[in-house]
Amino acid sequence: AQTVTQSQPEMSVQEAETVTLSCTYDTSENNYYLFWYKQPPSRQMILVIRQEAYKQQNATENRFSVNFQKAAKSFSLKISDSQLGDTAMYFCAFNDGGSQGNLIFGKGTKLSVKP
Amino acid sequence: KAGVTQTPRYLIKTRGQQVTLSCSPISGHRSVSWYQQTPGQGLQFLFEYFSETQRNKGNFPGRFSGRQFSNSRSEMNVSTLELGDSALYLCASSLGSGGAPNEQFFGPGTRLTVL
């Protein structure tokens, strides 16, 4: 069974600085999909970034980028120029590509951005 | 375009009762997935419906069931409620078709408290 592990329950960062959130996963699949979701205090979860395992190039979305290390089964999220609005729970998620709507989530990292 | 809506937002029930939660997906989305979020277990996949058929199911007892209607709206039902069923229930919709998993759009959730 696939598992997703986020080893940092809580993190904090100063506004405008850079922070990296860690995620490791375990799977025997070769082709799969990885996601980072953000859940602000208002509770509505939104997609931050996604990565297809067959793509070697790391995904980037504005201030958010990932470091995808397939051999190490590692998928970290880097947030540059942190903003107060980045304060949220961040969840790493895995999909095996064989089922559309089934995401396996890590336990999450609570990120606080301090002014 | 309206987002994913869930009703009711808050619910209080007693042990042994049953409950029905509703989810209206984004217009045009045919897949609806349900997740249970608790502080201890995190986010866990319950099931996914696509075109009125259950396409995937997580590891939950048979007390948890769901259905999807022809307009893609979905309901989930929990019978014989237990204290441990207290959780935030999140619904997510996506297009649901194509080879790669589509982005899932989450609703605000229904907070269920079992007394």
PDB file of C-alpha atoms in Angstrom:
ATOM      1  CA  ALA A   1       0.000   0.000   0.000  1.00  0.00           C
ATOM      2  CA  GLN A   2       1.177   3.482  -0.770  1.00  0.00           C
ATOM      3  CA  THR A   3       2.018   5.790   2.110  1.00  0.00           C
ATOM      4  CA  VAL A   4       2.864   9.473   2.366  1.00  0.00           C
ATOM      5  CA  THR A   5       4.939  10.868   5.225  1.00  0.00           C
ATOM      6  CA  GLN A   6       5.371  14.480   6.252  1.00  0.00           C
ATOM      7  CA  SER A   7       7.922  14.586   9.041  1.00  0.00           C
ATOM      8  CA  GLN A   8       7.449  18.235  10.028  1.00  0.00           C
ATOM      9  CA  PRO A   9       4.193  18.737  11.954  1.00  0.00           C
ATOM     10  CA  GLU A  10       4.825  22.480  12.337  1.00  0.00           C
ATOM     11  CA  MET A  11       7.087  25.061  10.779  1.00  0.00           C
ATOM     12  CA  SER A  12       7.420  28.805  10.882  1.00  0.00           C
ATOM     13  CA  VAL A  13       9.084  31.317   8.582  1.00  0.00           C
ATOM     14  CA  GLN A  14       9.557  35.059   8.500  1.00  0.00           C
ATOM     15  CA  GLU A  15       7.723  37.005   5.871  1.00  0.00           C
ATOM     16  CA  ALA A  16       9.716  37.313   2.608  1.00  0.00           C
ATOM     17  CA  GLU A  17      11.955  34.376   3.462  1.00  0.00           C
ATOM     18  CA  THR A  18      12.082  30.930   1.887  1.00  0.00           C
ATOM     19  CA  VAL A  19      10.855  27.722   3.489  1.00  0.00           C
ATOM     20  CA  THR A  20      10.948  24.088   2.398  1.00  0.00           C
ATOM     21  CA  LEU A  21       8.376  21.494   3.445  1.00  0.00           C
ATOM     22  CA  SER A  22       9.360  17.839   3.258  1.00  0.00           C
ATOM     23  CA  CYS A  23       7.418  14.867   1.962  1.00  0.00           C
ATOM     24  CA  THR A  24       8.427  11.266   1.345  1.00  0.00           C
ATOM     25  CA  TYR A  25       6.288   8.510  -0.061  1.00  0.00           C
ATOM     26  CA  ASP A  26       6.401   4.814  -0.628  1.00  0.00           C
ATOM     27  CA  THR A  27       5.122   3.078  -3.743  1.00  0.00           C
ATOM     28  CA  SER A  28       6.038   0.284  -6.097  1.00  0.00           C
ATOM     29  CA  GLU A  29       4.427   2.075  -9.021  1.00  0.00           C
ATOM     30  CA  ASN A  30       6.582   3.659 -11.706  1.00  0.00           C
ATOM     31  CA  ASN A  31       4.094   6.190 -12.989  1.00  0.00           C
ATOM     32  CA  TYR A  32       2.147   8.244 -10.472  1.00  0.00           C
ATOM     33  CA  TYR A  33       1.212  11.775  -9.514  1.00  0.00           C
ATOM     34  CA  LEU A  34       2.145  13.933  -6.564  1.00  0.00           C
ATOM     35  CA  PHE A  35       0.408  17.016  -5.242  1.00  0.00           C
ATOM     36  CA  TRP A  36       0.724  19.708  -2.640  1.00  0.00           C
ATOM     37  CA  TYR A  37      -2.546  21.039  -1.256  1.00  0.00           C
ATOM     38  CA  LYS A  38      -2.992  24.047   0.997  1.00  0.00           C
ATOM     39  CA  GLN A  39      -5.713  24.280   3.640  1.00  0.00           C
ATOM     40  CA  PRO A  40      -5.984  27.793   5.107  1.00  0.00           C
ATOM     41  CA  PRO A  41      -7.722  28.359   8.443  1.00  0.00           C
ATOM     42  CA  SER A  42     -11.032  28.837   6.557  1.00  0.00           C
ATOM     43  CA  ARG A  43     -10.765  25.096   5.685  1.00  0.00           C
ATOM     44  CA  GLN A  44     -11.209  25.142   1.898  1.00  0.00           C
ATOM     45  CA  MET A  45      -8.447  22.998   0.454  1.00  0.00           C
ATOM     46  CA  ILE A  46      -6.802  24.242  -2.743  1.00  0.00           C
ATOM     47  CA  LEU A  47      -4.236  22.729  -5.068  1.00  0.00           C
ATOM     48  CA  VAL A  48      -0.821  24.396  -4.939  1.00  0.00           C
ATOM     49  CA  ILE A  49       1.199  22.340  -7.379  1.00  0.00           C
ATOM     50  CA  ARG A  50       1.309  18.906  -9.033  1.00  0.00           C
ATOM     51  CA  GLN A  51       4.051  16.717 -10.439  1.00  0.00           C
ATOM     52  CA  GLU A  52       3.858  13.775 -12.810  1.00  0.00           C
ATOM     53  CA  ALA A  53       6.420  11.117 -11.936  1.00  0.00           C
ATOM     54  CA  TYR A  54       7.382  10.545 -15.556  1.00  0.00           C
ATOM     55  CA  LYS A  55       8.456  14.170 -15.901  1.00  0.00           C
ATOM     56  CA  GLN A  56      11.997  14.814 -14.743  1.00  0.00           C
ATOM     57  CA  GLN A  57      11.569  18.558 -14.679  1.00  0.00           C
ATOM     58  CA  ASN A  58      10.465  19.943 -11.331  1.00  0.00           C
ATOM     59  CA  ALA A  59       7.110  21.711 -11.377  1.00  0.00           C
ATOM     60  CA  THR A  60       6.929  25.434 -10.641  1.00  0.00           C
ATOM     61  CA  GLU A  61       3.970  27.709  -9.956  1.00  0.00           C
ATOM     62  CA  ASN A  62       4.996  31.296  -9.283  1.00  0.00           C
ATOM     63  CA  ARG A  63       6.557  31.343  -5.793  1.00  0.00           C
ATOM     64  CA  PHE A  64       6.000  27.608  -5.303  1.00  0.00           C
ATOM     65  CA  SER A  65       8.342  24.968  -6.641  1.00  0.00           C
ATOM     66  CA  VAL A  66       9.059  21.341  -5.900  1.00  0.00           C
ATOM     67  CA  ASN A  67      12.175  19.247  -5.614  1.00  0.00           C
ATOM     68  CA  PHE A  68      11.155  15.846  -6.936  1.00  0.00           C
ATOM     69  CA  GLN A  69      13.667  13.070  -6.305  1.00  0.00           C
ATOM     70  CA  LYS A  70      12.118   9.926  -7.771  1.00  0.00           C
ATOM     71  CA  ALA A  71      14.823   7.489  -6.676  1.00  0.00           C
ATOM     72  CA  ALA A  72      14.698   8.807  -3.132  1.00  0.00           C
ATOM     73  CA  LYS A  73      10.875   8.995  -3.223  1.00  0.00           C
ATOM     74  CA  SER A  74      11.041  12.544  -2.000  1.00  0.00           C
ATOM     75  CA  PHE A  75       8.808  15.460  -2.988  1.00  0.00           C
ATOM     76  CA  SER A  76       9.536  18.693  -1.125  1.00  0.00           C
ATOM     77  CA  LEU A  77       7.791  22.027  -1.561  1.00  0.00           C
ATOM     78  CA  LYS A  78       9.728  25.283  -1.591  1.00  0.00           C
ATOM     79  CA  ILE A  79       7.903  28.532  -0.939  1.00  0.00           C
ATOM     80  CA  SER A  80       9.876  31.608  -1.883  1.00  0.00           C
ATOM     81  CA  ASP A  81       9.195  35.149  -0.680  1.00  0.00           C
ATOM     82  CA  SER A  82       6.749  33.854   1.945  1.00  0.00           C
ATOM     83  CA  GLN A  83       3.625  35.923   2.482  1.00  0.00           C
ATOM     84  CA  LEU A  84       1.235  36.135   5.433  1.00  0.00           C
ATOM     85  CA  GLY A  85      -1.420  34.526   3.251  1.00  0.00           C
ATOM     86  CA  ASP A  86       0.730  31.408   2.965  1.00  0.00           C
ATOM     87  CA  THR A  87      -0.130  30.559   6.573  1.00  0.00           C
ATOM     88  CA  ALA A  88      -1.992  27.248   6.317  1.00  0.00           C
ATOM     89  CA  MET A  89      -1.805  23.495   6.638  1.00  0.00           C
ATOM     90  CA  TYR A  90       0.058  21.965   3.727  1.00  0.00           C
ATOM     91  CA  PHE A  91      -0.680  18.427   2.648  1.00  0.00           C
ATOM     92  CA  CYS A  92       1.377  16.263   0.372  1.00  0.00           C
ATOM     93  CA  ALA A  93      -0.757  13.819  -1.623  1.00  0.00           C
ATOM     94  CA  PHE A  94      -0.216  10.821  -3.908  1.00  0.00           C
ATOM     95  CA  ASN A  95      -2.268   9.304  -6.695  1.00  0.00           C
ATOM     96  CA  ASP A  96      -1.236   6.050  -8.358  1.00  0.00           C
ATOM     97  CA  GLY A  97      -2.633   7.069 -11.717  1.00  0.00           C
ATOM     98  CA  GLY A  98      -4.922   4.068 -11.844  1.00  0.00           C
ATOM     99  CA  SER A  99      -7.817   5.729 -10.087  1.00  0.00           C
ATOM    100  CA  GLN A 100      -8.896   9.273 -10.712  1.00  0.00           C
ATOM    101  CA  GLY A 101     -10.374  10.422  -7.464  1.00  0.00           C
ATOM    102  CA  ASN A 102      -8.328   8.647  -4.823  1.00  0.00           C
ATOM    103  CA  LEU A 103      -5.733  10.799  -3.111  1.00  0.00           C
ATOM    104  CA  ILE A 104      -3.528   9.478  -0.327  1.00  0.00           C
ATOM    105  CA  PHE A 105      -2.571  12.320   1.987  1.00  0.00           C
ATOM    106  CA  GLY A 106       0.234  12.880   4.442  1.00  0.00           C
ATOM    107  CA  LYS A 107      -0.614  14.126   7.941  1.00  0.00           C
ATOM    108  CA  GLY A 108       0.201  17.696   6.991  1.00  0.00           C
ATOM    109  CA  THR A 109       2.591  20.480   8.005  1.00  0.00           C
ATOM    110  CA  LYS A 110       1.236  23.557   9.751  1.00  0.00           C
ATOM    111  CA  LEU A 111       3.088  26.548   8.347  1.00  0.00           C
ATOM    112  CA  SER A 112       3.020  29.909  10.102  1.00  0.00           C
ATOM    113  CA  VAL A 113       4.367  32.967   8.334  1.00  0.00           C
ATOM    114  CA  LYS A 114       5.408  35.633  10.828  1.00  0.00           C
ATOM    115  CA  PRO A 115       5.514  39.360  10.057  1.00  0.00           C
TER     116      PRO A 115
ATOM    117  CA  LYS B   1     -18.455  29.298 -11.901  1.00  0.00           C
ATOM    118  CA  ALA B   2     -19.733  28.301  -8.491  1.00  0.00           C
ATOM    119  CA  GLY B   3     -17.435  26.170  -6.365  1.00  0.00           C
ATOM    120  CA  VAL B   4     -18.144  22.918  -4.598  1.00  0.00           C
ATOM    121  CA  THR B   5     -20.863  23.302  -2.009  1.00  0.00           C
ATOM    122  CA  GLN B   6     -21.593  21.064   0.946  1.00  0.00           C
ATOM    123  CA  THR B   7     -24.613  20.994   3.176  1.00  0.00           C
ATOM    124  CA  PRO B   8     -25.061  21.210   6.020  1.00  0.00           C
ATOM    125  CA  ARG B   9     -21.901  22.914   7.246  1.00  0.00           C
ATOM    126  CA  TYR B  10     -22.348  21.744  10.832  1.00  0.00           C
ATOM    127  CA  LEU B  11     -24.191  18.796  12.277  1.00  0.00           C
ATOM    128  CA  ILE B  12     -24.610  17.396  15.768  1.00  0.00           C
ATOM    129  CA  LYS B  13     -25.918  13.869  16.205  1.00  0.00           C
ATOM    130  CA  THR B  14     -26.009  11.266  18.949  1.00  0.00           C
ATOM    131  CA  ARG B  15     -24.586   7.769  18.900  1.00  0.00           C
ATOM    132  CA  GLY B  16     -26.699   5.274  17.015  1.00  0.00           C
ATOM    133  CA  GLN B  17     -28.320   7.833  14.745  1.00  0.00           C
ATOM    134  CA  GLN B  18     -27.717   8.087  11.041  1.00  0.00           C
ATOM    135  CA  VAL B  19     -26.730  11.115   8.990  1.00  0.00           C
ATOM    136  CA  THR B  20     -26.767  12.185   5.348  1.00  0.00           C
ATOM    137  CA  LEU B  21     -24.356  14.750   3.950  1.00  0.00           C
ATOM    138  CA  SER B  22     -24.726  16.407   0.577  1.00  0.00           C
ATOM    139  CA  CYS B  23     -22.232  17.660  -1.983  1.00  0.00           C
ATOM    140  CA  SER B  24     -22.868  19.655  -5.142  1.00  0.00           C
ATOM    141  CA  PRO B  25     -19.895  19.588  -7.507  1.00  0.00           C
ATOM    142  CA  ILE B  26     -18.706  22.269  -9.872  1.00  0.00           C
ATOM    143  CA  SER B  27     -20.835  22.386 -12.994  1.00  0.00           C
ATOM    144  CA  GLY B  28     -19.481  19.970 -15.578  1.00  0.00           C
ATOM    145  CA  HIS B  29     -17.590  17.833 -13.068  1.00  0.00           C
ATOM    146  CA  ARG B  30     -18.625  14.201 -13.076  1.00  0.00           C
ATOM    147  CA  SER B  31     -16.419  12.824 -10.328  1.00  0.00           C
ATOM    148  CA  VAL B  32     -17.092  13.341  -6.634  1.00  0.00           C
ATOM    149  CA  SER B  33     -14.769  12.036  -3.938  1.00  0.00           C
ATOM    150  CA  TRP B  34     -15.353  12.009  -0.200  1.00  0.00           C
ATOM    151  CA  TYR B  35     -12.702  12.286   2.510  1.00  0.00           C
ATOM    152  CA  GLN B  36     -12.808  12.121   6.288  1.00  0.00           C
ATOM    153  CA  GLN B  37     -10.487  14.478   8.164  1.00  0.00           C
ATOM    154  CA  THR B  38      -9.675  13.924  11.839  1.00  0.00           C
ATOM    155  CA  PRO B  39      -6.807  15.207  13.997  1.00  0.00           C
ATOM    156  CA  GLY B  40      -5.592  11.668  14.668  1.00  0.00           C
ATOM    157  CA  GLN B  41      -5.916   9.975  11.287  1.00  0.00           C
ATOM    158  CA  GLY B  42      -5.608  12.998   9.024  1.00  0.00           C
ATOM    159  CA  LEU B  43      -7.315  12.902   5.649  1.00  0.00           C
ATOM    160  CA  GLN B  44      -8.622   9.526   4.586  1.00  0.00           C
ATOM    161  CA  PHE B  45     -10.300   8.620   1.336  1.00  0.00           C
ATOM    162  CA  LEU B  46     -13.825   7.263   1.696  1.00  0.00           C
ATOM    163  CA  PHE B  47     -15.053   6.710  -1.862  1.00  0.00           C
ATOM    164  CA  GLU B  48     -15.347   8.198  -5.311  1.00  0.00           C
ATOM    165  CA  TYR B  49     -18.338   8.345  -7.601  1.00  0.00           C
ATOM    166  CA  PHE B  50     -18.280   8.903 -11.317  1.00  0.00           C
ATOM    167  CA  SER B  51     -21.360   8.952 -13.543  1.00  0.00           C
ATOM    168  CA  GLU B  52     -23.546   7.584 -10.733  1.00  0.00           C
ATOM    169  CA  THR B  53     -21.227   4.597 -10.114  1.00  0.00           C
ATOM    170  CA  GLN B  54     -18.863   4.026  -7.244  1.00  0.00           C
ATOM    171  CA  ARG B  55     -15.461   3.874  -8.892  1.00  0.00           C
ATOM    172  CA  ASN B  56     -13.196   3.575  -5.860  1.00  0.00           C
ATOM    173  CA  LYS B  57     -13.633   2.789  -2.220  1.00  0.00           C
ATOM    174  CA  GLY B  58     -11.394   3.364   0.779  1.00  0.00           C
ATOM    175  CA  ASN B  59     -10.997   1.222   3.859  1.00  0.00           C
ATOM    176  CA  PHE B  60     -14.093   2.177   5.825  1.00  0.00           C
ATOM    177  CA  PRO B  61     -16.806  -0.033   7.294  1.00  0.00           C
ATOM    178  CA  GLY B  62     -20.076  -0.632   5.498  1.00  0.00           C
ATOM    179  CA  ARG B  63     -21.802   1.928   7.728  1.00  0.00           C
ATOM    180  CA  PHE B  64     -20.374   4.503   5.345  1.00  0.00           C
ATOM    181  CA  SER B  65     -22.132   4.596   2.009  1.00  0.00           C
ATOM    182  CA  GLY B  66     -22.779   7.032  -0.745  1.00  0.00           C
ATOM    183  CA  ARG B  67     -24.506   7.632  -4.002  1.00  0.00           C
ATOM    184  CA  GLN B  68     -24.440   9.988  -6.930  1.00  0.00           C
ATOM    185  CA  PHE B  69     -27.333  11.367  -8.888  1.00  0.00           C
ATOM    186  CA  SER B  70     -27.660  12.030 -12.590  1.00  0.00           C
ATOM    187  CA  ASN B  71     -26.807  15.707 -12.058  1.00  0.00           C
ATOM    188  CA  SER B  72     -23.539  14.596 -10.367  1.00  0.00           C
ATOM    189  CA  ARG B  73     -24.650  15.712  -6.924  1.00  0.00           C
ATOM    190  CA  SER B  74     -23.576  13.225  -4.307  1.00  0.00           C
ATOM    191  CA  GLU B  75     -24.671  12.200  -0.864  1.00  0.00           C
ATOM    192  CA  MET B  76     -22.898  10.171   1.745  1.00  0.00           C
ATOM    193  CA  ASN B  77     -24.648   8.386   4.545  1.00  0.00           C
ATOM    194  CA  VAL B  78     -23.315   7.150   7.853  1.00  0.00           C
ATOM    195  CA  SER B  79     -25.514   4.773   9.796  1.00  0.00           C
ATOM    196  CA  THR B  80     -25.302   3.776  13.457  1.00  0.00           C
ATOM    197  CA  LEU B  81     -23.055   6.692  14.313  1.00  0.00           C
ATOM    198  CA  GLU B  82     -20.130   6.169  16.677  1.00  0.00           C
ATOM    199  CA  LEU B  83     -18.170   8.752  18.647  1.00  0.00           C
ATOM    200  CA  GLY B  84     -15.198   8.133  16.369  1.00  0.00           C
ATOM    201  CA  ASP B  85     -17.179   9.320  13.365  1.00  0.00           C
ATOM    202  CA  SER B  86     -16.829  12.890  14.593  1.00  0.00           C
ATOM    203  CA  ALA B  87     -14.829  14.563  11.844  1.00  0.00           C
ATOM    204  CA  LEU B  88     -14.737  17.080   9.050  1.00  0.00           C
ATOM    205  CA  TYR B  89     -16.114  15.436   5.921  1.00  0.00           C
ATOM    206  CA  LEU B  90     -14.729  16.908   2.741  1.00  0.00           C
ATOM    207  CA  CYS B  91     -16.105  16.479  -0.712  1.00  0.00           C
ATOM    208  CA  ALA B  92     -14.028  17.101  -3.845  1.00  0.00           C
ATOM    209  CA  SER B  93     -15.098  17.265  -7.448  1.00  0.00           C
ATOM    210  CA  SER B  94     -13.153  16.879 -10.661  1.00  0.00           C
ATOM    211  CA  LEU B  95     -13.757  16.295 -14.325  1.00  0.00           C
ATOM    212  CA  GLY B  96     -12.993  12.645 -13.656  1.00  0.00           C
ATOM    213  CA  SER B  97     -12.117  11.602 -17.178  1.00  0.00           C
ATOM    214  CA  GLY B  98      -8.904  11.303 -19.130  1.00  0.00           C
ATOM    215  CA  GLY B  99      -5.776   9.361 -18.357  1.00  0.00           C
ATOM    216  CA  ALA B 100      -4.184  11.531 -15.715  1.00  0.00           C
ATOM    217  CA  PRO B 101      -5.934  12.434 -12.483  1.00  0.00           C
ATOM    218  CA  ASN B 102      -7.648  15.788 -12.790  1.00  0.00           C
ATOM    219  CA  GLU B 103      -7.339  18.525 -10.224  1.00  0.00           C
ATOM    220  CA  GLN B 104      -9.722  17.990  -7.357  1.00  0.00           C
ATOM    221  CA  PHE B 105     -11.650  21.011  -6.108  1.00  0.00           C
ATOM    222  CA  PHE B 106     -12.652  20.775  -2.486  1.00  0.00           C
ATOM    223  CA  GLY B 107     -15.738  22.012  -0.713  1.00  0.00           C
ATOM    224  CA  PRO B 108     -15.703  23.729   2.694  1.00  0.00           C
ATOM    225  CA  GLY B 109     -16.636  20.510   4.468  1.00  0.00           C
ATOM    226  CA  THR B 110     -19.320  19.384   6.879  1.00  0.00           C
ATOM    227  CA  ARG B 111     -18.310  19.302  10.527  1.00  0.00           C
ATOM    228  CA  LEU B 112     -20.019  16.312  12.147  1.00  0.00           C
ATOM    229  CA  THR B 113     -20.044  15.987  15.914  1.00  0.00           C
ATOM    230  CA  VAL B 114     -21.317  12.762  17.460  1.00  0.00           C
ATOM    231  CA  LEU B 115     -22.305  12.972  21.123  1.00  0.00           C
TER     232      LEU B 115
END
